[in-house]
Short mmCIF file of C-alpha atoms and ligand atoms in Angstrom, two decimals:
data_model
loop_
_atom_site.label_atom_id
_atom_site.label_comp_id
_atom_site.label_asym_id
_atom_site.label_seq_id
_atom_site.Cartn_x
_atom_site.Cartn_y
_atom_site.Cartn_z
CA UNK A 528 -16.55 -6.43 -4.07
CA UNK A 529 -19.33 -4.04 -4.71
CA UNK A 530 -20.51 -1.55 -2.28
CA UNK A 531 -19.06 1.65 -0.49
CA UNK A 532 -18.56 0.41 3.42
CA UNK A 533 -16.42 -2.18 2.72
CA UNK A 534 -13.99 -1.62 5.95
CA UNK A 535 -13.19 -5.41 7.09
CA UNK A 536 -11.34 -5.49 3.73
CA UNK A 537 -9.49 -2.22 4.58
CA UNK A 538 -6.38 -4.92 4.62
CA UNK A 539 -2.20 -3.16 4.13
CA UNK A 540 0.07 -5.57 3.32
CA UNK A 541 -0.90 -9.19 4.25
CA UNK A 542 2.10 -10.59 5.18
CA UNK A 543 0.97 -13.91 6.27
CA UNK A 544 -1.53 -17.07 6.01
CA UNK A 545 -4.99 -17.07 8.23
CA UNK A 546 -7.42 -19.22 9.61
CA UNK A 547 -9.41 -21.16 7.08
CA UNK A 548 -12.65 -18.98 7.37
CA UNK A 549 -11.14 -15.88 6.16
CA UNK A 550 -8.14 -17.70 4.19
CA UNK A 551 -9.91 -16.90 0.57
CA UNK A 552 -10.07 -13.39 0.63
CA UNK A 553 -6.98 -13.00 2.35
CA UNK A 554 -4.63 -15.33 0.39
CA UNK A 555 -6.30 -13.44 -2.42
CA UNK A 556 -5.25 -10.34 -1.14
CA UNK A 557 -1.58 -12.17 -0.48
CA UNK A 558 -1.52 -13.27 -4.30
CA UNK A 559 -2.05 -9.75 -5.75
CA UNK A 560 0.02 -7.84 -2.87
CA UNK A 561 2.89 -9.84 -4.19
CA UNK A 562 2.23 -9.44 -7.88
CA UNK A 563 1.26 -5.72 -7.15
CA UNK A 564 4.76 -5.15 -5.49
CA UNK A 565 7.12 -7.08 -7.91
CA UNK A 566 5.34 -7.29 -10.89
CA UNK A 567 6.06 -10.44 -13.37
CA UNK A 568 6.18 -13.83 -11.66
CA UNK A 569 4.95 -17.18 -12.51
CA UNK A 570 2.65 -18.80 -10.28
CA UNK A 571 5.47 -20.89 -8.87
CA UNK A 572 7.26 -17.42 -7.85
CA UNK A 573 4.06 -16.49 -6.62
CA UNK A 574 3.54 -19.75 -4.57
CA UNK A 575 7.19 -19.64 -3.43
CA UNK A 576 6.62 -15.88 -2.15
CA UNK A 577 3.85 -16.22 -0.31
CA UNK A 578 4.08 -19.63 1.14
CA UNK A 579 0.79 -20.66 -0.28
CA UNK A 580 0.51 -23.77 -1.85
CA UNK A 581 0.89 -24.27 -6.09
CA UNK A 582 -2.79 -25.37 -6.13
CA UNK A 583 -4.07 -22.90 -4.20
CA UNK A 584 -1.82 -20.17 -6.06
CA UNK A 585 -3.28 -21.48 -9.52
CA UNK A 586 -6.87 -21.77 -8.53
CA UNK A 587 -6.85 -17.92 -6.61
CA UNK A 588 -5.09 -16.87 -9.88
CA UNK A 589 -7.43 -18.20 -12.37
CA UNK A 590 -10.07 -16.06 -10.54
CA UNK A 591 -8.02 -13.18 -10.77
CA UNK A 592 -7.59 -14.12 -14.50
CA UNK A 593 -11.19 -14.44 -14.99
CA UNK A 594 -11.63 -10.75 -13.73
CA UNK A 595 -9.35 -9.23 -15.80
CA UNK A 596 -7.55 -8.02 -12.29
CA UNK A 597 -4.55 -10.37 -13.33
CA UNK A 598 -3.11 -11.15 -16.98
CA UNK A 599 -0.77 -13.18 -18.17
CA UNK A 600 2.41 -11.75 -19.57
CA UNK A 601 4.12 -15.19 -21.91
CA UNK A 602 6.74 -17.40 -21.01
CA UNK A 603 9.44 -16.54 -18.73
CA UNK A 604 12.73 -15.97 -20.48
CA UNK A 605 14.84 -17.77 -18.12
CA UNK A 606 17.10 -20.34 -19.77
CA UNK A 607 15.83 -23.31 -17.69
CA UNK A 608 15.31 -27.09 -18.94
CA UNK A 609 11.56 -27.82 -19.85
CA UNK A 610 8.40 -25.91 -20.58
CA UNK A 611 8.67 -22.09 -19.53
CA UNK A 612 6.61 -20.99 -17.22
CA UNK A 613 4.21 -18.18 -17.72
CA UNK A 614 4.56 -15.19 -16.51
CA UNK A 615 1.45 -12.95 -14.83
CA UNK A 616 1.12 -9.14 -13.51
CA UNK A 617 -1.76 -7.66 -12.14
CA UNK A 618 -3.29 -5.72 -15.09
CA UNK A 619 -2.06 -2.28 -14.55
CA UNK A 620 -4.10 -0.63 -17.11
CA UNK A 621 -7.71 -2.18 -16.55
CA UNK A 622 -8.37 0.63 -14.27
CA UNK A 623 -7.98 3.84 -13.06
CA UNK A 624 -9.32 5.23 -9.66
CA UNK A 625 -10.44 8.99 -9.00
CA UNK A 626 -8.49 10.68 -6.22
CA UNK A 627 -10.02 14.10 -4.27
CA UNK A 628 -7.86 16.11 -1.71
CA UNK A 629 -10.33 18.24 -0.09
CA UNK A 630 -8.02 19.67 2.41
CA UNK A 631 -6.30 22.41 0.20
CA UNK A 632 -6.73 25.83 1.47
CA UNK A 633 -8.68 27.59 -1.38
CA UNK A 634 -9.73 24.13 -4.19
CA UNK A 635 -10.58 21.42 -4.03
CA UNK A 636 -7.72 19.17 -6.29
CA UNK A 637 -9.04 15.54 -7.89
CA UNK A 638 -7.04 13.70 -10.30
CA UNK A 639 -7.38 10.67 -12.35
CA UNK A 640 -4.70 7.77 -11.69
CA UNK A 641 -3.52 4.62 -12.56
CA UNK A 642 -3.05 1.61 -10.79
CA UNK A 643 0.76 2.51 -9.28
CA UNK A 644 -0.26 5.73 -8.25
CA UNK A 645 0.52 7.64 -11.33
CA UNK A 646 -1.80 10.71 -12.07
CA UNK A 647 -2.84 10.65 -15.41
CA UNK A 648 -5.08 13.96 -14.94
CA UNK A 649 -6.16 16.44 -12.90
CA UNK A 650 -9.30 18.63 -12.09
CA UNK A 651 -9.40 21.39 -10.05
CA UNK A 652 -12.92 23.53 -8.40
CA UNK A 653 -12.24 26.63 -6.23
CA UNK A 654 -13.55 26.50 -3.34
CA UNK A 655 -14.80 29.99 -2.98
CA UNK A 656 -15.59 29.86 0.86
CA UNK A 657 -18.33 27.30 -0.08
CA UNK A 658 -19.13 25.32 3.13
CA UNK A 659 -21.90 22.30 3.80
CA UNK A 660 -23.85 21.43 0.96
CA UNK A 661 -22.48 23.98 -1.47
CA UNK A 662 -18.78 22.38 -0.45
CA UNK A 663 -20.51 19.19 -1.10
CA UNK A 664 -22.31 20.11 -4.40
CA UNK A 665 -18.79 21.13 -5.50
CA UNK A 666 -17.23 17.42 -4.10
CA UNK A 667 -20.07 16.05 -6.79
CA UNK A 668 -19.26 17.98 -9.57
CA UNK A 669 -15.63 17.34 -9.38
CA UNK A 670 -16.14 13.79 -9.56
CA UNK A 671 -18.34 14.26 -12.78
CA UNK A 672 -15.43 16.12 -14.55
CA UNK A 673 -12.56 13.30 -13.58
CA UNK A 674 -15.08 10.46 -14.14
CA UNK A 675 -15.82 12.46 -17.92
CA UNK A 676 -11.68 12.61 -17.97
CA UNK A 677 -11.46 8.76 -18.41
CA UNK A 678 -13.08 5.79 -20.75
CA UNK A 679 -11.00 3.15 -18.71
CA UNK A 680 -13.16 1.26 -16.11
CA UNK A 681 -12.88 2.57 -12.40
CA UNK A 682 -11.65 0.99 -9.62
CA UNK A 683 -13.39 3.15 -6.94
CA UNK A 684 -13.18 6.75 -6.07
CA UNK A 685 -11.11 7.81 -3.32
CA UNK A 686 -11.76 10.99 -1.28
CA UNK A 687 -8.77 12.70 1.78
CA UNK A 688 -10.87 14.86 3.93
CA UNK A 689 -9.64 16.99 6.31
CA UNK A 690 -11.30 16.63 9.82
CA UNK A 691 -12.14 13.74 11.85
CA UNK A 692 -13.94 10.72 9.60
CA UNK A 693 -14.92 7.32 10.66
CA UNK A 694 -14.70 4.08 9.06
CA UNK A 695 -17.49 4.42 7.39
CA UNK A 696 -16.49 7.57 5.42
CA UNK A 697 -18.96 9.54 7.49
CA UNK A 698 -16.87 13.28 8.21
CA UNK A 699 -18.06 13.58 12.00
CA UNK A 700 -16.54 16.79 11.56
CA UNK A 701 -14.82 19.32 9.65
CA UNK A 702 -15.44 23.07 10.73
CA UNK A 703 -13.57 24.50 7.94
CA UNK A 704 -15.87 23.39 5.41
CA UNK A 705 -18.89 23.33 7.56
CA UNK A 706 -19.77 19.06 7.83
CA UNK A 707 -20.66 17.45 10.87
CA UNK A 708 -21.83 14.11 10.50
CA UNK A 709 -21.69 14.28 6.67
CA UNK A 710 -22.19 10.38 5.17
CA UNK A 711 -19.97 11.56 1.95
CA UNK A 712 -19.07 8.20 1.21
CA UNK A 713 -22.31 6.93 1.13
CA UNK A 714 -23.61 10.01 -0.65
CA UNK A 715 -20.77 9.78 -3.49
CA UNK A 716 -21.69 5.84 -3.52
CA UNK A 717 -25.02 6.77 -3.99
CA UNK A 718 -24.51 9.30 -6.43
CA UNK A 719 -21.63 7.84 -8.51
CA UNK A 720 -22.80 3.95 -8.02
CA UNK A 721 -18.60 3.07 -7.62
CA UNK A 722 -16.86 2.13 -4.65
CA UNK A 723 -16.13 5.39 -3.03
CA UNK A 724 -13.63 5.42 0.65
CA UNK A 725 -13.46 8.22 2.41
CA UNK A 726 -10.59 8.89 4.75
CA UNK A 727 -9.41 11.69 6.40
CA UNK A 728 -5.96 13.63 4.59
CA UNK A 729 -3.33 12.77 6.80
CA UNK A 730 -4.61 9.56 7.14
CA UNK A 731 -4.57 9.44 2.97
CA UNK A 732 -0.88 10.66 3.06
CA UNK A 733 0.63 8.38 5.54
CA UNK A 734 -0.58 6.08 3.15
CA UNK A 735 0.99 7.65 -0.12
CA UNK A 736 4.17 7.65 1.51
CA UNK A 737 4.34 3.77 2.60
CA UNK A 738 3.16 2.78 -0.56
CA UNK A 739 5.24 5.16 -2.97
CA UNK A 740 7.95 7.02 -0.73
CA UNK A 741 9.90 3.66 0.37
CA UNK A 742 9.07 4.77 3.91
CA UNK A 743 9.42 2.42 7.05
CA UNK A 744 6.33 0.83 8.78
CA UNK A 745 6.22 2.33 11.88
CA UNK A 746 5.83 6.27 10.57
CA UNK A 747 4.34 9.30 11.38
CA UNK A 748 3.65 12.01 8.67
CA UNK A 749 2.30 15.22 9.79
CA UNK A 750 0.75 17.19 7.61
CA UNK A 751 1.56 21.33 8.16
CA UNK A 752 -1.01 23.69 5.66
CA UNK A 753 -4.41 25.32 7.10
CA UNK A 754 -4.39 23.04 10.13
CA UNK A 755 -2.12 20.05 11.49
CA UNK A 756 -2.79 16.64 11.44
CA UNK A 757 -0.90 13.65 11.41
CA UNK A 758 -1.33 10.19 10.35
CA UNK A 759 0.41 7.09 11.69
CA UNK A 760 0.96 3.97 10.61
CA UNK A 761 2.42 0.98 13.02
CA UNK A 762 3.74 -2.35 11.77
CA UNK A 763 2.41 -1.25 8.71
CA UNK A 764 -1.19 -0.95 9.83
CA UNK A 765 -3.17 2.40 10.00
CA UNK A 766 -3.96 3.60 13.83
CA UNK A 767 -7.35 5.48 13.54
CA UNK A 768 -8.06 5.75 17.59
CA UNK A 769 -10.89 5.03 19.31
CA UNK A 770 -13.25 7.61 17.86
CA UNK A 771 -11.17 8.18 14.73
CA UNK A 772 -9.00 11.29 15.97
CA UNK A 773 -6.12 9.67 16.21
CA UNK A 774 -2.97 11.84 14.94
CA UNK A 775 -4.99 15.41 15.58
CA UNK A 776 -2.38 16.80 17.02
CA UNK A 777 -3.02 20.22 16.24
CA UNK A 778 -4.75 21.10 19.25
CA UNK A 779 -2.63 19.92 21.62
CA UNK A 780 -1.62 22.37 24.23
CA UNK A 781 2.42 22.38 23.76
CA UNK A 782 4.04 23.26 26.93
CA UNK A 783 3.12 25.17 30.20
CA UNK A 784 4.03 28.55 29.45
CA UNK A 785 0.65 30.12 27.57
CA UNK A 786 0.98 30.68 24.17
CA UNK A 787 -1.19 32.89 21.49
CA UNK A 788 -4.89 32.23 21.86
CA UNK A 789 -6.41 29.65 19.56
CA UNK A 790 -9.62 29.19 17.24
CA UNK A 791 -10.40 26.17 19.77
CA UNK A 792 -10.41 28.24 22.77
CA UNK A 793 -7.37 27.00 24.13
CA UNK A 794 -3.97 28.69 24.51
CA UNK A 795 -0.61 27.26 22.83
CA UNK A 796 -2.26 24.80 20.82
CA UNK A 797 0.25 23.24 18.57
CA UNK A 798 -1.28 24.96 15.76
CA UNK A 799 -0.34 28.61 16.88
CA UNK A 800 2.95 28.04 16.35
CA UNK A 801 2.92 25.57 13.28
CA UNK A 802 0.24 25.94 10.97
CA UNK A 803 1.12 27.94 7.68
CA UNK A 804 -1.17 31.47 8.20
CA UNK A 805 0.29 31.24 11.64
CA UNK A 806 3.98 30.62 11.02
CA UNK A 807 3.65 33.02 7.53
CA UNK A 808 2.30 35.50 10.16
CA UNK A 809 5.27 34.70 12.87
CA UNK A 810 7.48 35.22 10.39
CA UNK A 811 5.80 38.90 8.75
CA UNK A 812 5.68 40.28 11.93
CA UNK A 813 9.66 39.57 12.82
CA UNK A 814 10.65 41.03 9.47
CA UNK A 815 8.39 44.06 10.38
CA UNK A 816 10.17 44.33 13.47
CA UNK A 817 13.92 43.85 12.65
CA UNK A 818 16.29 46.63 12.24
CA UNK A 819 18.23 45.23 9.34
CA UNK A 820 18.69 42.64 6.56
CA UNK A 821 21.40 40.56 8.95
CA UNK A 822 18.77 41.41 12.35
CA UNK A 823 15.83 40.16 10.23
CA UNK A 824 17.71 36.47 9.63
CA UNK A 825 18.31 36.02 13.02
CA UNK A 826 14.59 36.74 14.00
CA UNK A 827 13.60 34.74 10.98
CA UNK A 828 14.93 31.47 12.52
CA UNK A 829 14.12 31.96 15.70
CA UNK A 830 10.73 31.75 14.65
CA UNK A 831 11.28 28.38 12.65
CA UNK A 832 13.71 27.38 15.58
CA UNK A 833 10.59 28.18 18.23
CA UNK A 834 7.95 26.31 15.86
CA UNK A 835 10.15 23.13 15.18
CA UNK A 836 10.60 23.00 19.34
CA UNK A 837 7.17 23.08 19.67
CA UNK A 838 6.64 20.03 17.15
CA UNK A 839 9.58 17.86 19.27
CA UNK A 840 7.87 18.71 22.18
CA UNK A 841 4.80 17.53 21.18
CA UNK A 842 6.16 14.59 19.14
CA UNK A 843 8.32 13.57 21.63
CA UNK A 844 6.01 11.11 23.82
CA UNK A 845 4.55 9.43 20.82
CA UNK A 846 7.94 8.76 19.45
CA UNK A 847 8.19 7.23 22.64
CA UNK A 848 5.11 5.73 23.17
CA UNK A 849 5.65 3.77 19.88
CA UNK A 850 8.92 3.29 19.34
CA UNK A 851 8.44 5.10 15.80
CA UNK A 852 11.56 5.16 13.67
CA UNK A 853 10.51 7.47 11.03
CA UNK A 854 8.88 11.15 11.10
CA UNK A 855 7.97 12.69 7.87
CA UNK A 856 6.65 16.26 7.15
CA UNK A 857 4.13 17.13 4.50
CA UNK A 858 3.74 21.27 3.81
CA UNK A 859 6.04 24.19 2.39
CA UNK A 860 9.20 23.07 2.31
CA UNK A 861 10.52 26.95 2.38
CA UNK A 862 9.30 27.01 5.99
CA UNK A 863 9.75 23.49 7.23
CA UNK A 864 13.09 22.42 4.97
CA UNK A 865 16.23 23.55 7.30
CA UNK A 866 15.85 25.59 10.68
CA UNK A 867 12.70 24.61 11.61
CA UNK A 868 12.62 20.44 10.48
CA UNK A 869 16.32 20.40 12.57
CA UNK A 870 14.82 22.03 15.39
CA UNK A 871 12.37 19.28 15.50
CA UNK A 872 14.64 16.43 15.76
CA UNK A 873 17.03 18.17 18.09
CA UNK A 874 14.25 18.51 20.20
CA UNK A 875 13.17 15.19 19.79
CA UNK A 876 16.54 13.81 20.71
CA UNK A 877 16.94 15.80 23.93
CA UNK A 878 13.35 14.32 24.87
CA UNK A 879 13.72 10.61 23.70
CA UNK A 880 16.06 7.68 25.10
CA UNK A 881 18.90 7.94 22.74
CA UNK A 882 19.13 4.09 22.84
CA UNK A 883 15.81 2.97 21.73
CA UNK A 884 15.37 6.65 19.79
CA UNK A 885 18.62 7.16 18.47
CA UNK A 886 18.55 6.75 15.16
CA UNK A 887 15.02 8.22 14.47
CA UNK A 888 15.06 10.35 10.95
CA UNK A 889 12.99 13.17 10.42
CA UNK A 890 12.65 14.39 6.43
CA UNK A 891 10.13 16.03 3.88
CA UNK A 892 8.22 13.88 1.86
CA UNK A 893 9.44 12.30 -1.22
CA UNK A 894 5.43 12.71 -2.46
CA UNK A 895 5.25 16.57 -3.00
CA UNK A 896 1.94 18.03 -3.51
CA UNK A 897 -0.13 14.99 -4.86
CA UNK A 898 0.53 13.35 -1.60
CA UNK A 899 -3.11 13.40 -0.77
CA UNK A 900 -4.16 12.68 -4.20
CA UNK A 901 -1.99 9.51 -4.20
CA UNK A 902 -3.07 8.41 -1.00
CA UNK A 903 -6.73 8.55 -1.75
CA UNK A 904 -5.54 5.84 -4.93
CA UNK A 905 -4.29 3.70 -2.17
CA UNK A 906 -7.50 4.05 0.27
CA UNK A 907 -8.92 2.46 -2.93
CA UNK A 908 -6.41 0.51 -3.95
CA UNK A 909 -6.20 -0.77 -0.35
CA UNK A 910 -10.03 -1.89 0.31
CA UNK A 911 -11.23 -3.14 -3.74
CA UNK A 912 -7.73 -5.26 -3.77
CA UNK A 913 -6.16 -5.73 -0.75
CA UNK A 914 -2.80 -4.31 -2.15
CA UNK A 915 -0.94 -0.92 -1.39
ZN1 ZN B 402 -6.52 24.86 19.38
#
């Protein structure tokens, strides 16, 4: 488990045994997904949970011992005939992991956490309209504050980008901050000599809410700030598309009837109506033109009414598509909380079969504002131990 592009091992939630080639890593991965989700258990718990065998459960765990991943916690307390049994956790404070969210408007935010996603501090740089290498310069010396915040060992160093990155943490673009074919994982690997995964933000978030947010495995969370994006997660597994775009959603042309002019080019891109300068905007320019406090409310929410129609309509036929049972919405809750977020899912009722769709949920996230911060911990989390 050493460097950066370590992908293959990008594993969420093994559920079940493999073939014999890859069994190691992922029984491995089994042994400390179960111990990372319920904490204390003897190996027999462990063995009984996962359906792998006592010897194989003792052998993987005195590995894990050997480590220092895994420790043992003394006897059970369980009034039972015979020896007690002992009882093991994964070490929750041998490490912490660094966490970036680079898609914040005017900073970039970093924080130091712990194993279960707690943030034990925080670091903030403003961005100052920096773009490409000055952006990137102050990426670096972010990292050098949170990594000076901490004397516990490191996991790995986890990084939410906005834009479109692959697999291998390469940004193939981000035109707010100027990168194109950036390798910033491989440059913070370089730089930092950790384990560094770099993911795009919604992709991040989806994450923090499966892992902390007791969300459902087939979700989509879409992220509403600068830009939209959304990331989805199906049986539990990220969906990244074919060239990594999948959930960019925000320019998608919404309907057939125009629509304000975009920064893409295009016309009634999803983002017009949705993103936050654009709604914030919406919403100035019906307050300027109302002719009273009572006139101003009703323009108010037809503007949130108009944006969360837009989002059903272009949610609608992934819903669909996937069969998704859950829809979650990352942004300011004073513009998507009410009007707007029950717009959406009447919307998205009227468009969906009411028998396979019925009793799909739309709410805010239960993650706040460290969502991206807490989903970078679980990019890392995810590909150094095979847990989230
Ligand atoms: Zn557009």
């Amino acid at each position: 488990m050493a460097a950066s592009g370590e992908q293959s091992s990008r594993v969420l939630r093994p559920r079940s045994k493999v073939l014999p080639e890859h069994a190691r890593s992922h029984n491995r991965a089994l042994v400390l997904q179960t111990l990372y989700r319920t904490g204390l258990l003897s190996r027999a718990d462990v063995a009984r949970a996962t359906g792998l065998t006592r010897v194989t459960v003792s052998d993987l765990v005195a590995e894990l011992i050997a480590e220092g991943i895994v420790v043992e916690r003394g006897p059970s307390e369980d009034v039972r005939p015979g020896k007690p049994a002992t009882m093991l956790d994964i070490d929750r404070t041998a490490f912490h992991i660094v966490g970036l969210d680079l898609s914040q408007h005017a900073e970039f935010w970093g924080a130091v956490l712990d194993l279960d996603g707690r943030i034990i501090s925080r670091a903030q740089v403003p961005l100052a309209s920096s773009t490409g290498e000055d952006a990137v310069a102050k990426v670096v010396a972010l990292v050098e504050t949170l990594l000076g915040q901490t004397s516990t060992p490191v996991l790995g160093i986890g990084v939410g980008s906005p834009g479109v990155v692959d697999l291998a943490g390469v940004v193939l673009s981000a035109p707010n901050l100027g990168w194109a074919g950036l390798e910033l994982q491989a440059l913070l690997h370089d730089r930092f000599r950790l384990p560094v995964i770099v993911g795009n933000d919604a992709n991040a978030a989806v994450l923090a809410e499966h892992s902390f947010g007791d969300a459902d495995s087939d979700l989509m969370l879409v992220k509403i700030g600068h830009g939209v994006g959304a990331g989805l997660l199906v049986s539990g597994t990220p969906l990244f598309g074919s060239r990594f775009a999948a959930g960019e959603i925000g320019h998608v042309v919404v309907g057939t009837d125009g629509g304000a002019a975009c920064v893409c080019g295009k016309s009634g891109c999803l983002e017009t109506w949705l993103s936050t300068p654009n709604l914030e905007s919406a919403l100035a320019a019906a307050e300027l033109a109302s002719t009273g406090a009572e006139d101003a409310g009703i323009r108010r929410d037809a503007v949130l009414r108009e944006a969360g129609q837009r989002l059903g309509i272009a949610l609608a036929p992934i819903v669909g598509a996937l069969n998704l049972s859950e829809i979650v919405l990352s942004g300011p809750v004073a513009l998507l909380d009410g009007t707007l977020s029950e717009s959406t899912i009447e919307t998205l009722r009227r468009r969906t079969m009411a028998e396979f769709h019925g009793d799909l949920t739309l709410r805010m996230t239960s993650q706040g504002d460290d969502i991206v911060l807490r989903g970078a911990a679980v990019l890392v989390l995810s590909a150094r131990l095979g847990v989230s």
